[in-house]
mmCIF file of C-alpha atoms (C1' of nucleotides) in Angstrom:
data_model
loop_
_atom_site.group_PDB
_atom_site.id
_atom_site.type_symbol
_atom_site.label_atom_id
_atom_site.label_comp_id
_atom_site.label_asym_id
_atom_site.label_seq_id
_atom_site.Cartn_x
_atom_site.Cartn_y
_atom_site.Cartn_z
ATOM 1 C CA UNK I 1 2.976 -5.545 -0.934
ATOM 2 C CA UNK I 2 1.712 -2.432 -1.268
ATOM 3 C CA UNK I 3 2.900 -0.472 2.247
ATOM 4 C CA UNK I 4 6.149 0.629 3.710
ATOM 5 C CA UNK I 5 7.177 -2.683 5.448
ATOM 6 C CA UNK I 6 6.773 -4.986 1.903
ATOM 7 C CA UNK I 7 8.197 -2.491 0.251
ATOM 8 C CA UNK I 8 11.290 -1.809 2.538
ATOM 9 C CA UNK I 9 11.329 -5.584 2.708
ATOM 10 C CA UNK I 10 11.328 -6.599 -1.313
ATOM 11 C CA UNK I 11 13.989 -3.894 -1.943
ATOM 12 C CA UNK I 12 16.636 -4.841 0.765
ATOM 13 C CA UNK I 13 16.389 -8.238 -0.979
ATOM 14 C CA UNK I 14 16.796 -6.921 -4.762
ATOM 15 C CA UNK I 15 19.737 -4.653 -3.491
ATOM 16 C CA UNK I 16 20.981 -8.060 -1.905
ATOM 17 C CA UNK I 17 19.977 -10.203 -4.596
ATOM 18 C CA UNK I 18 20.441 -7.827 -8.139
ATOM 19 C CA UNK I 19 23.367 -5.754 -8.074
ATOM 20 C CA UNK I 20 25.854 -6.214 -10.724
ATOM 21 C CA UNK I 21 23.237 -7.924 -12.745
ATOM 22 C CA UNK I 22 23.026 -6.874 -16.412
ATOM 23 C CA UNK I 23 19.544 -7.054 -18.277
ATOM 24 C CA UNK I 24 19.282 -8.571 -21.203
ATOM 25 C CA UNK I 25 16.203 -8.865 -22.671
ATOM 26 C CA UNK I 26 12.403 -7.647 -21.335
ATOM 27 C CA UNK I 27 9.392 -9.527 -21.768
ATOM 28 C CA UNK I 28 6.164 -7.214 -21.671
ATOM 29 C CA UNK I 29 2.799 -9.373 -20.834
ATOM 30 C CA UNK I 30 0.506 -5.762 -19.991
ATOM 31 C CA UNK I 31 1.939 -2.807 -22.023
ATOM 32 C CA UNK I 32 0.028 -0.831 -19.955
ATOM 33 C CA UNK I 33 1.798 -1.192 -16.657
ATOM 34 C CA UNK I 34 4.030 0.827 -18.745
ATOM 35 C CA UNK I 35 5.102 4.186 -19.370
ATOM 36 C CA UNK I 36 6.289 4.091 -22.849
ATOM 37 C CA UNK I 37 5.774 2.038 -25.685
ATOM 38 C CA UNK I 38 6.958 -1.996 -24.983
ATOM 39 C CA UNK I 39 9.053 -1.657 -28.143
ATOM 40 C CA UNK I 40 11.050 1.534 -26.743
ATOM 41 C CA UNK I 41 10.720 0.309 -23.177
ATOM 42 C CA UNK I 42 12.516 -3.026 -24.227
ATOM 43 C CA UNK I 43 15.031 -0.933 -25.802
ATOM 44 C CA UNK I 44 16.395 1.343 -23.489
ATOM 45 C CA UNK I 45 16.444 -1.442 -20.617
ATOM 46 C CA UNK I 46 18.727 -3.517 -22.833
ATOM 47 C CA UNK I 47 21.852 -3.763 -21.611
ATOM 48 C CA UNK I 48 21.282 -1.810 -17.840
ATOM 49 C CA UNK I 49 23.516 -3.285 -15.160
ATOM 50 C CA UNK I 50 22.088 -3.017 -11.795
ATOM 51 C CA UNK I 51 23.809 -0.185 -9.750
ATOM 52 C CA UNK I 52 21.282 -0.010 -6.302
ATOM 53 C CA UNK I 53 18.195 -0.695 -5.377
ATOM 54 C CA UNK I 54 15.950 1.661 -3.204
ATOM 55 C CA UNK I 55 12.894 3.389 -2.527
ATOM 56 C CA UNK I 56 10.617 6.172 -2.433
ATOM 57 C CA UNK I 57 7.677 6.065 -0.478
ATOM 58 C CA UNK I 58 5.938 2.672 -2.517
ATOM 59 C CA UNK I 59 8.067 3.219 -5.192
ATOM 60 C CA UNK I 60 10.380 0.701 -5.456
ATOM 61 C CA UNK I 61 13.701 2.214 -7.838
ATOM 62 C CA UNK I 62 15.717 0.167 -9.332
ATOM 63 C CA UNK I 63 18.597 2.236 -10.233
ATOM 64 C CA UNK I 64 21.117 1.119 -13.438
ATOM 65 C CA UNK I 65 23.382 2.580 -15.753
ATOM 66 C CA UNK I 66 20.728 3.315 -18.248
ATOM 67 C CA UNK I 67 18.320 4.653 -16.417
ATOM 68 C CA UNK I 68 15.934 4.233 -12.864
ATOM 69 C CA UNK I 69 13.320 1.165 -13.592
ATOM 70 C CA UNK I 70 10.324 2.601 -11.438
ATOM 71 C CA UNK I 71 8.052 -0.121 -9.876
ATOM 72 C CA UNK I 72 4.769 0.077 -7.774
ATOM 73 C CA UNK I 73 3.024 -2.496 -6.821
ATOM 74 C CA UNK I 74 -0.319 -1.239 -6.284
ATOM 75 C CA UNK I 75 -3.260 -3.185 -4.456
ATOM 76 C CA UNK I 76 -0.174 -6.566 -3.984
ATOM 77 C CA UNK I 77 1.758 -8.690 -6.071
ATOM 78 C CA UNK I 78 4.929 -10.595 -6.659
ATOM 79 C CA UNK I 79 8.383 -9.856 -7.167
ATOM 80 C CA UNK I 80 10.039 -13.060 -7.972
ATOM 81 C CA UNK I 81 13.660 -14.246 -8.461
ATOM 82 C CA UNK I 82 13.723 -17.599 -10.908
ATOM 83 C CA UNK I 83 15.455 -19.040 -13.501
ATOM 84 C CA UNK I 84 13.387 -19.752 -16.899
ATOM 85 C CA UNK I 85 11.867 -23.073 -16.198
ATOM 86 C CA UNK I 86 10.309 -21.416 -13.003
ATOM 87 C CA UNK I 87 8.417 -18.355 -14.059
ATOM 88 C CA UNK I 88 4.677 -18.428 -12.472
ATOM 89 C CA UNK I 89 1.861 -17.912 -13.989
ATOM 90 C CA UNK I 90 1.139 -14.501 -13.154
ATOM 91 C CA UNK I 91 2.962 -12.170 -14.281
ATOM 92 C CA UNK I 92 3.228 -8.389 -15.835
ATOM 93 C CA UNK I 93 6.666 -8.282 -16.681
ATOM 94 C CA UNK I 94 9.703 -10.974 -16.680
ATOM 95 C CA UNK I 95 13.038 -9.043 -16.844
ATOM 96 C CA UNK I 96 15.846 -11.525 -18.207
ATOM 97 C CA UNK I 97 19.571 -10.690 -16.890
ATOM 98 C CA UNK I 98 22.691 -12.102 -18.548
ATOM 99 C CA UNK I 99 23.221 -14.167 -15.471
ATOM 100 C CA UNK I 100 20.009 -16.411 -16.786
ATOM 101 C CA UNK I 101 18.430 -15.457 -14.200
ATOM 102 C CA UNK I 102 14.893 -13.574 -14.329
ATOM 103 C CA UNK I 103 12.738 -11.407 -12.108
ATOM 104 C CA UNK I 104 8.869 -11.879 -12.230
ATOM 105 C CA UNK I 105 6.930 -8.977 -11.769
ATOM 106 C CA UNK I 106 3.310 -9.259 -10.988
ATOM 107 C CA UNK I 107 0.259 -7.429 -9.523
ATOM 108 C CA UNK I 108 -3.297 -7.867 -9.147
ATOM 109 C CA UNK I 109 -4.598 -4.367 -9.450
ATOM 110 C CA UNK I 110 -2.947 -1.221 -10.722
ATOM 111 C CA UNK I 111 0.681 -1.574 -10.767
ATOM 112 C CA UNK I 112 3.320 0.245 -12.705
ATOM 113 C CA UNK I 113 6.965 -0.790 -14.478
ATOM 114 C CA UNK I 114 7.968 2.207 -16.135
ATOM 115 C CA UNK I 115 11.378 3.167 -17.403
ATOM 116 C CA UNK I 116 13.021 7.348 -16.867
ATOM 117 C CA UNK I 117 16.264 8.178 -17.712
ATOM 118 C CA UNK I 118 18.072 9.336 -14.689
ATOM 119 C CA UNK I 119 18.345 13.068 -15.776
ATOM 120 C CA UNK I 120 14.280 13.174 -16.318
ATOM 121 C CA UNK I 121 13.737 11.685 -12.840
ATOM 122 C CA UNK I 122 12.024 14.890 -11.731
ATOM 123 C CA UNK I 123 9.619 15.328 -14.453
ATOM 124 C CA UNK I 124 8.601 11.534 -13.505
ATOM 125 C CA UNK I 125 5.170 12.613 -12.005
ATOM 126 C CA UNK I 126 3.958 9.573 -10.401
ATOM 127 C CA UNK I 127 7.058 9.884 -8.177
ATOM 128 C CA UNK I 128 7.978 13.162 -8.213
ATOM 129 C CA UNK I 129 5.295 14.446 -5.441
ATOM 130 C CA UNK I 130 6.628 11.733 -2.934
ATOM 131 C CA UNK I 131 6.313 13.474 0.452
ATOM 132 C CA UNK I 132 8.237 12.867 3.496
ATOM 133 C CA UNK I 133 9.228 9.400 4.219
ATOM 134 C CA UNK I 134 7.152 8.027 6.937
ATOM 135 C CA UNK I 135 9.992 6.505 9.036
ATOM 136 C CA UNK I 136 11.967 9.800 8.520
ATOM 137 C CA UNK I 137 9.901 12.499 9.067
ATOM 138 C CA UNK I 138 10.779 14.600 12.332
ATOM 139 C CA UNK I 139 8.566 15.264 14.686
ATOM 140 C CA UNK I 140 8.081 18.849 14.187
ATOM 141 C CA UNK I 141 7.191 18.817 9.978
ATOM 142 C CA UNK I 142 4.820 15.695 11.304
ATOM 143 C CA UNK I 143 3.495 18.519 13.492
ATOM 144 C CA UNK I 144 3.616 21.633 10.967
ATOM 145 C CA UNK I 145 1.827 18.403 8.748
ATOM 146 C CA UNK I 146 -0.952 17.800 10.722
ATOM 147 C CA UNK I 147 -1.559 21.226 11.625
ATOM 148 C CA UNK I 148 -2.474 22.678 8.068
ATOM 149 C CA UNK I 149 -4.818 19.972 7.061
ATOM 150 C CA UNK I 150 -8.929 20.289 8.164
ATOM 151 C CA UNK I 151 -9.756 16.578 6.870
ATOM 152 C CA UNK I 152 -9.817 13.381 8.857
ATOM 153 C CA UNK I 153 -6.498 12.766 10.072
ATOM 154 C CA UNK I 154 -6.704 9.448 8.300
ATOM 155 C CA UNK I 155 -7.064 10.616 5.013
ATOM 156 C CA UNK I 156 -3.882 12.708 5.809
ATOM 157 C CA UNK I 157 -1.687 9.804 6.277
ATOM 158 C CA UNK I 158 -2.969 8.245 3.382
ATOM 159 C CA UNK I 159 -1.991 10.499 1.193
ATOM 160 C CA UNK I 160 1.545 9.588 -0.135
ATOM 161 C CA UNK I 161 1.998 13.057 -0.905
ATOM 162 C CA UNK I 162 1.869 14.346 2.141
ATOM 163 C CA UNK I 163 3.905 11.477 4.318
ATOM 164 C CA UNK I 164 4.735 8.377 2.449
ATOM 165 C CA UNK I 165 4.428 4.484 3.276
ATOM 166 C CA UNK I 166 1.586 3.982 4.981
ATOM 167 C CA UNK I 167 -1.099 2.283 3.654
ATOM 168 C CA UNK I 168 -4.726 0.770 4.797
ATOM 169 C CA UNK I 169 -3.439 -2.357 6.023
ATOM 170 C CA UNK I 170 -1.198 -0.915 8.595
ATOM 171 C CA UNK I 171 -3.148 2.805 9.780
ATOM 172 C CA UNK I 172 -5.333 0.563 11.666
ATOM 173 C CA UNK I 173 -2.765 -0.033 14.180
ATOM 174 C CA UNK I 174 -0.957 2.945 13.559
ATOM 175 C CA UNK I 175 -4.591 5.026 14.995
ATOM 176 C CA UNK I 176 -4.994 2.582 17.775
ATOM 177 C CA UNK I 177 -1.424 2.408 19.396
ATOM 178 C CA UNK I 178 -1.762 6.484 18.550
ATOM 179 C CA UNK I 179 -5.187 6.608 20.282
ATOM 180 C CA UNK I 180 -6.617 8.720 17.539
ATOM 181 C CA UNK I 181 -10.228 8.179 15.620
ATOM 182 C CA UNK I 182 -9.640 7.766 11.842
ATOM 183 C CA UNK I 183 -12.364 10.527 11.274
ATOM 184 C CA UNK I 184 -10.926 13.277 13.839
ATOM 185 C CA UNK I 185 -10.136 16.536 11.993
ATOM 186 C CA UNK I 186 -6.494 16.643 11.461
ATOM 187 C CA UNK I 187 -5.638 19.794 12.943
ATOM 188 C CA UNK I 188 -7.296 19.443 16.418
ATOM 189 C CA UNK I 189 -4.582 16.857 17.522
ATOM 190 C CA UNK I 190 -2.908 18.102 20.188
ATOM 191 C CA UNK I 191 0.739 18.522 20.569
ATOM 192 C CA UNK I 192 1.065 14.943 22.822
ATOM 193 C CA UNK I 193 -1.209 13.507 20.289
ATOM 194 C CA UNK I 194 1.216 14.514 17.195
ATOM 195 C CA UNK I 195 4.211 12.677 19.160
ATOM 196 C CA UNK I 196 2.223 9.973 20.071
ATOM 197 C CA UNK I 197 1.378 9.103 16.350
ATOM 198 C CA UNK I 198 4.584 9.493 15.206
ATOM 199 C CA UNK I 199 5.687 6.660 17.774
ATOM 200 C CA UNK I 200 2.998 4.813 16.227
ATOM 201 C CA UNK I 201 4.034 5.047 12.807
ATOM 202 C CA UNK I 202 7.193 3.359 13.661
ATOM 203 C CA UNK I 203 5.613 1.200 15.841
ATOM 204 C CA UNK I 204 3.086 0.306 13.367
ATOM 205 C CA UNK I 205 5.646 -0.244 10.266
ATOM 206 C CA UNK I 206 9.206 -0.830 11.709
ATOM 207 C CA UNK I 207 8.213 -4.502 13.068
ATOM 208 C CA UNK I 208 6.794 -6.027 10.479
ATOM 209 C CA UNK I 209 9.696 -4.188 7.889
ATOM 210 C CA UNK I 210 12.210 -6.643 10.223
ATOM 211 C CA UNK I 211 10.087 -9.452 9.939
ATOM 212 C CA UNK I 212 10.322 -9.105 6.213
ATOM 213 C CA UNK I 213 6.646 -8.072 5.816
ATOM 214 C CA UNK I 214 2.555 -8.971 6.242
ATOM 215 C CA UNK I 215 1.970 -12.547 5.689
ATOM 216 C CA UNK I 216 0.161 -11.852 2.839
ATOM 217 C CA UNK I 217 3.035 -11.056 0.336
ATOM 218 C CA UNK I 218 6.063 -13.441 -0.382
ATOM 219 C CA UNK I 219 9.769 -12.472 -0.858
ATOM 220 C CA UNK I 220 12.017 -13.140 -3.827
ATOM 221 C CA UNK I 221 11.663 -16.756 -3.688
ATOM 222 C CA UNK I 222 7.699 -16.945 -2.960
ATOM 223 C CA UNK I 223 8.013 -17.337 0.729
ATOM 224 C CA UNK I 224 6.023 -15.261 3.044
ATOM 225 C CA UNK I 225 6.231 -12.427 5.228
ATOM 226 C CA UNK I 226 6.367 -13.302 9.104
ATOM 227 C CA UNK I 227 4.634 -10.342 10.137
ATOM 228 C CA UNK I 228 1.222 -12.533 10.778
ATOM 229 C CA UNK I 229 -2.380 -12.023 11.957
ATOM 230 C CA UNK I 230 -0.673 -12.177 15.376
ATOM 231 C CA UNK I 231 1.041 -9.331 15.807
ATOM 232 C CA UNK I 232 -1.877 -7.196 14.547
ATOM 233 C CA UNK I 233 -3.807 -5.561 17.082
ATOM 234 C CA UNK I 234 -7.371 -3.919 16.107
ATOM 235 C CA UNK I 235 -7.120 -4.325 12.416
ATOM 236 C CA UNK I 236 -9.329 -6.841 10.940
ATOM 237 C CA UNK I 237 -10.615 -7.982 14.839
ATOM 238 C CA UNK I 238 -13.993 -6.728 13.565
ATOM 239 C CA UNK I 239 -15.934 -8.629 16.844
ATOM 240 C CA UNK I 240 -12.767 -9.570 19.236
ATOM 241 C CA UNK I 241 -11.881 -7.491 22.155
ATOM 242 C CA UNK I 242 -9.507 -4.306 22.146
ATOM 243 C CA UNK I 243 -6.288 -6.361 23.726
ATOM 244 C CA UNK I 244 -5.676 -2.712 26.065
ATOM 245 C CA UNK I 245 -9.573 -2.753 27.430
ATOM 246 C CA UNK I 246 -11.741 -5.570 26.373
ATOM 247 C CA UNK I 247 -14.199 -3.207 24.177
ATOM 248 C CA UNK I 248 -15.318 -5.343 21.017
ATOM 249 C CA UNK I 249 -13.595 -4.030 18.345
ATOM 250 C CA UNK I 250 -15.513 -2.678 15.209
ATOM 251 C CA UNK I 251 -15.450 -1.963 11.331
ATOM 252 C CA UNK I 252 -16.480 1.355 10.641
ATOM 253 C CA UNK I 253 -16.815 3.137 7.115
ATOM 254 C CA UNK I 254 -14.360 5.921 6.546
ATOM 255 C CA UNK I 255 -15.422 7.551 3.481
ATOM 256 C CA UNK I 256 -14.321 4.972 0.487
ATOM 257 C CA UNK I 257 -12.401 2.808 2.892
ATOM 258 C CA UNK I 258 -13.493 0.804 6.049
ATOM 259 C CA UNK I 259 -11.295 1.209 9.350
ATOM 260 C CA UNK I 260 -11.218 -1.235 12.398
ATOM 261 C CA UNK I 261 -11.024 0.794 15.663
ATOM 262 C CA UNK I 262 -11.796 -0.042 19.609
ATOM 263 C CA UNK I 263 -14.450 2.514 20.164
ATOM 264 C CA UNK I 264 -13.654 3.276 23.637
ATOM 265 C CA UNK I 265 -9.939 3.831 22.883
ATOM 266 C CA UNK I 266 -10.488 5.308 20.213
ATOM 267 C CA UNK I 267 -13.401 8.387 20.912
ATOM 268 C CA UNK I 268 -13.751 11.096 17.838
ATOM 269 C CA UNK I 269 -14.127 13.092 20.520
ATOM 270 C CA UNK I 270 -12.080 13.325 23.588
ATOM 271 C CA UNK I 271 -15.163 13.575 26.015
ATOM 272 C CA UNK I 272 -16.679 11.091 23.397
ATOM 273 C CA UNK I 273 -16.532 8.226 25.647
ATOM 274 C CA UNK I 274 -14.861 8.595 28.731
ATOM 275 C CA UNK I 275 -11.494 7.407 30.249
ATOM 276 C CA UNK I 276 -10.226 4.341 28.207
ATOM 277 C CA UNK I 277 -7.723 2.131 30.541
ATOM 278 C CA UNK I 278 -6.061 2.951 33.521
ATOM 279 C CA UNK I 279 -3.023 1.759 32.349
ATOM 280 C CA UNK I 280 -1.574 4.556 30.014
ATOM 281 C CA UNK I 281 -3.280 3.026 26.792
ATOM 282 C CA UNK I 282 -2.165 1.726 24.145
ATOM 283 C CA UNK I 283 0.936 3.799 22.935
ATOM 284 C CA UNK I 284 3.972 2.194 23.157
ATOM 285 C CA UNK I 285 2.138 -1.390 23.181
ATOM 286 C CA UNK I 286 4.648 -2.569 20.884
ATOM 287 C CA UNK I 287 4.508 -6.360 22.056
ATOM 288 C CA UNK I 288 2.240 -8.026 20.168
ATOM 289 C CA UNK I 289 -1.062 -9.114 21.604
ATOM 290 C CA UNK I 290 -1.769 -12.441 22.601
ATOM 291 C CA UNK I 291 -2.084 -14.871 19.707
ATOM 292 C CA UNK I 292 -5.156 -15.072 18.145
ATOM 293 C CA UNK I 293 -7.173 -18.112 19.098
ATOM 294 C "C1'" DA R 1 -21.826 -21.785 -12.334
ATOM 295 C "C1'" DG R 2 -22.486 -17.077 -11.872
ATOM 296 C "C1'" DC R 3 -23.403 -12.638 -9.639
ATOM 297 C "C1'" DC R 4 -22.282 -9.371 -6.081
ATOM 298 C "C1'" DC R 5 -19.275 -7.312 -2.993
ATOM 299 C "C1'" DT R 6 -14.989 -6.007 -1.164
ATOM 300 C "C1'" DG R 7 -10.333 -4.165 -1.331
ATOM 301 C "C1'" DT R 8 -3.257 -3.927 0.646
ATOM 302 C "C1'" DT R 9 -3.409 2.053 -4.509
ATOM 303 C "C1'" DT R 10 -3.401 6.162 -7.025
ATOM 304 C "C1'" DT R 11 -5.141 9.734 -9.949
ATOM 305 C "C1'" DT R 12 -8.575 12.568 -11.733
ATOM 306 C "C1'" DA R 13 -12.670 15.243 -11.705
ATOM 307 C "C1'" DC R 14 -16.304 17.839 -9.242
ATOM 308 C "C1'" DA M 1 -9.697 21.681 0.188
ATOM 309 C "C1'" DG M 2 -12.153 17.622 0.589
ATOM 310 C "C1'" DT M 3 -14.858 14.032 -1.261
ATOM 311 C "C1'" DA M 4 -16.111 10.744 -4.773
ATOM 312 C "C1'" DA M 5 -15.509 7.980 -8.645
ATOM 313 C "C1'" DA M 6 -12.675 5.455 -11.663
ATOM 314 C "C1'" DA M 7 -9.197 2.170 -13.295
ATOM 315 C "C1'" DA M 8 -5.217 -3.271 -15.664
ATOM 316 C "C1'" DC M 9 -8.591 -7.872 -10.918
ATOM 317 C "C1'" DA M 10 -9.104 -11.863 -7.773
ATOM 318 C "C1'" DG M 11 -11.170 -14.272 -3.975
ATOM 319 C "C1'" DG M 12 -15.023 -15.226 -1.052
ATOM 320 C "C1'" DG M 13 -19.911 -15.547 -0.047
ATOM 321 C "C1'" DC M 14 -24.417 -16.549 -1.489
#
DNA sequence: AGCCCTGTTTTTAC
DNA sequence: AGTAAAAACAGGGC
């Protein structure tokens, strides 16, 4: 779950689901998921009640008495609400509240679970470089953004320190609705270009945050997202036609990551390949495509 | 069965 | 500043 929507999505249903719980007890499966020692970990957990839950960027928070509990989820996991007799198999963490209740906590790849008293928060340094929230940010920082970075502009919105949530699942779309190459030099966008990707972001991410996330990760209780294969446009179409022009779409490298862009849509170069559709292209396509066959 | 490749993240080192 | 490599794996293809 490792982008804005799953995110958003998992902690709307802890703050639903885990308020006013109290921990009691912490089982630790991979001490290194955390940031201190299991034995002091355990320890200063003990006893939290549950004020909020929230988030930063990926970072889910879960805010108690004792202290913020600081999950990320890296490459996808589980978060899982079950009693004892129900824990899965997989799992990093189990946190046990007094209610005998338990939350699983799982990943497959790089995670963290760590544990910072609330008046060290800021010297937390995983978290404490967050940039602007990707749903929040205004146009004009987006802008002021944009403008002061040289690199591919996809590299820029990777970079959760810079603008936070997005993730290589979901900049596929984001790109294509926005028009933009993943490779084009950040600060050549133009002015209509910056607003356009910003409607893209929330485009992109707001959707599948209502839907309760990508297929691909399950809520509390296992079940999964409804944001499916349908509703994605370009991304992982390697082959099928751009659903504004026909083109075939295609899976290009982009430095250590791929990307899956419609190469007429989508020119590094605005002369690059002439007009695209007459329509108005694809910003603002919000309605998903028609379902894949 | 076993090897190779890929990848939804993030940090660190050149 | 920008790029590359690394690090707690798992699933799919050959």
């Amino acid at each position: 779950m490792p982008e804005l929507p799953e995110i958003a999505s998992r902690v709307r249903e802890m703050q639903g689901a885990l308020v006013g719980k109290t921990i009691c007890h912490v089982d630790i499966v991979q001490p290194r998921s955390l940031n201190l020692p299991p034995e002091e970990f355990v320890s200063s957990m003990n006893g939290a009640s549950v004020c909020e839950v929230t988030r930063r960027g990926k970072w889910i928070q879960v805010v108690t008495n004792r202290g913020h509990l600081l999950i990320n989820m890296g490459m996808g996991g589980e978060l899982l609400l079950c009693d004892a007799t129900h824990l899965p198999e997989k799992r990093r963490a189990v946190l046990h509240f007094t209610d005998t209740t338990r939350l699983a906590v799982n990943f497959w790849w790089f995670g963290h679970i760590h544990f910072v008293p609330t008046d060290q928060l800021a010297e937390h340094r995983l978290t404490a470089n967050i940039g602007a929230d990707a749903l929040e940010i205004s146009t004009k920082d987006l802008a002021d953004l944009v403008a002061r970075h040289r690199g591919p502009i996809k590299t820029l919105l990777l970079d959760q320190a810079r603008i936070a949530g997005i993730g290589n699942a979901y900049i596929h779309d984001i790109l294509f609705m926005a028009r933009l190459h993943p490779l084009r030099p950040s600060n050549t966008l133009t002015g209509p270009e910056v607003f356009a990707l910003l409607e893209a972001i929330h485009h992109g991410l707001i959707p599948s945050m209502e839907l309760g996330g990508a297929f691909y990760e399950t809520d509390l209780h296992g079940r999964p997202g409804r944001f499916t294969v349908d509703h994605i446009m370009v991304g992982y179409r390697e082959g099928q036609p751009c659903p504004s022009c026909g083109e075939t779409i295609v899976k290009i490298k982009t430095g250590s990551n791929s990307s899956f862009i419609c190469p007429r849509c989508q020119p590094l170069r605005p002369t690059d390949s002439g007009e695209g559709d007459p329509s108005g292209g694809p910003v603002g396509t919000a309605a998903p495509p028609s379902p894949a066959s």
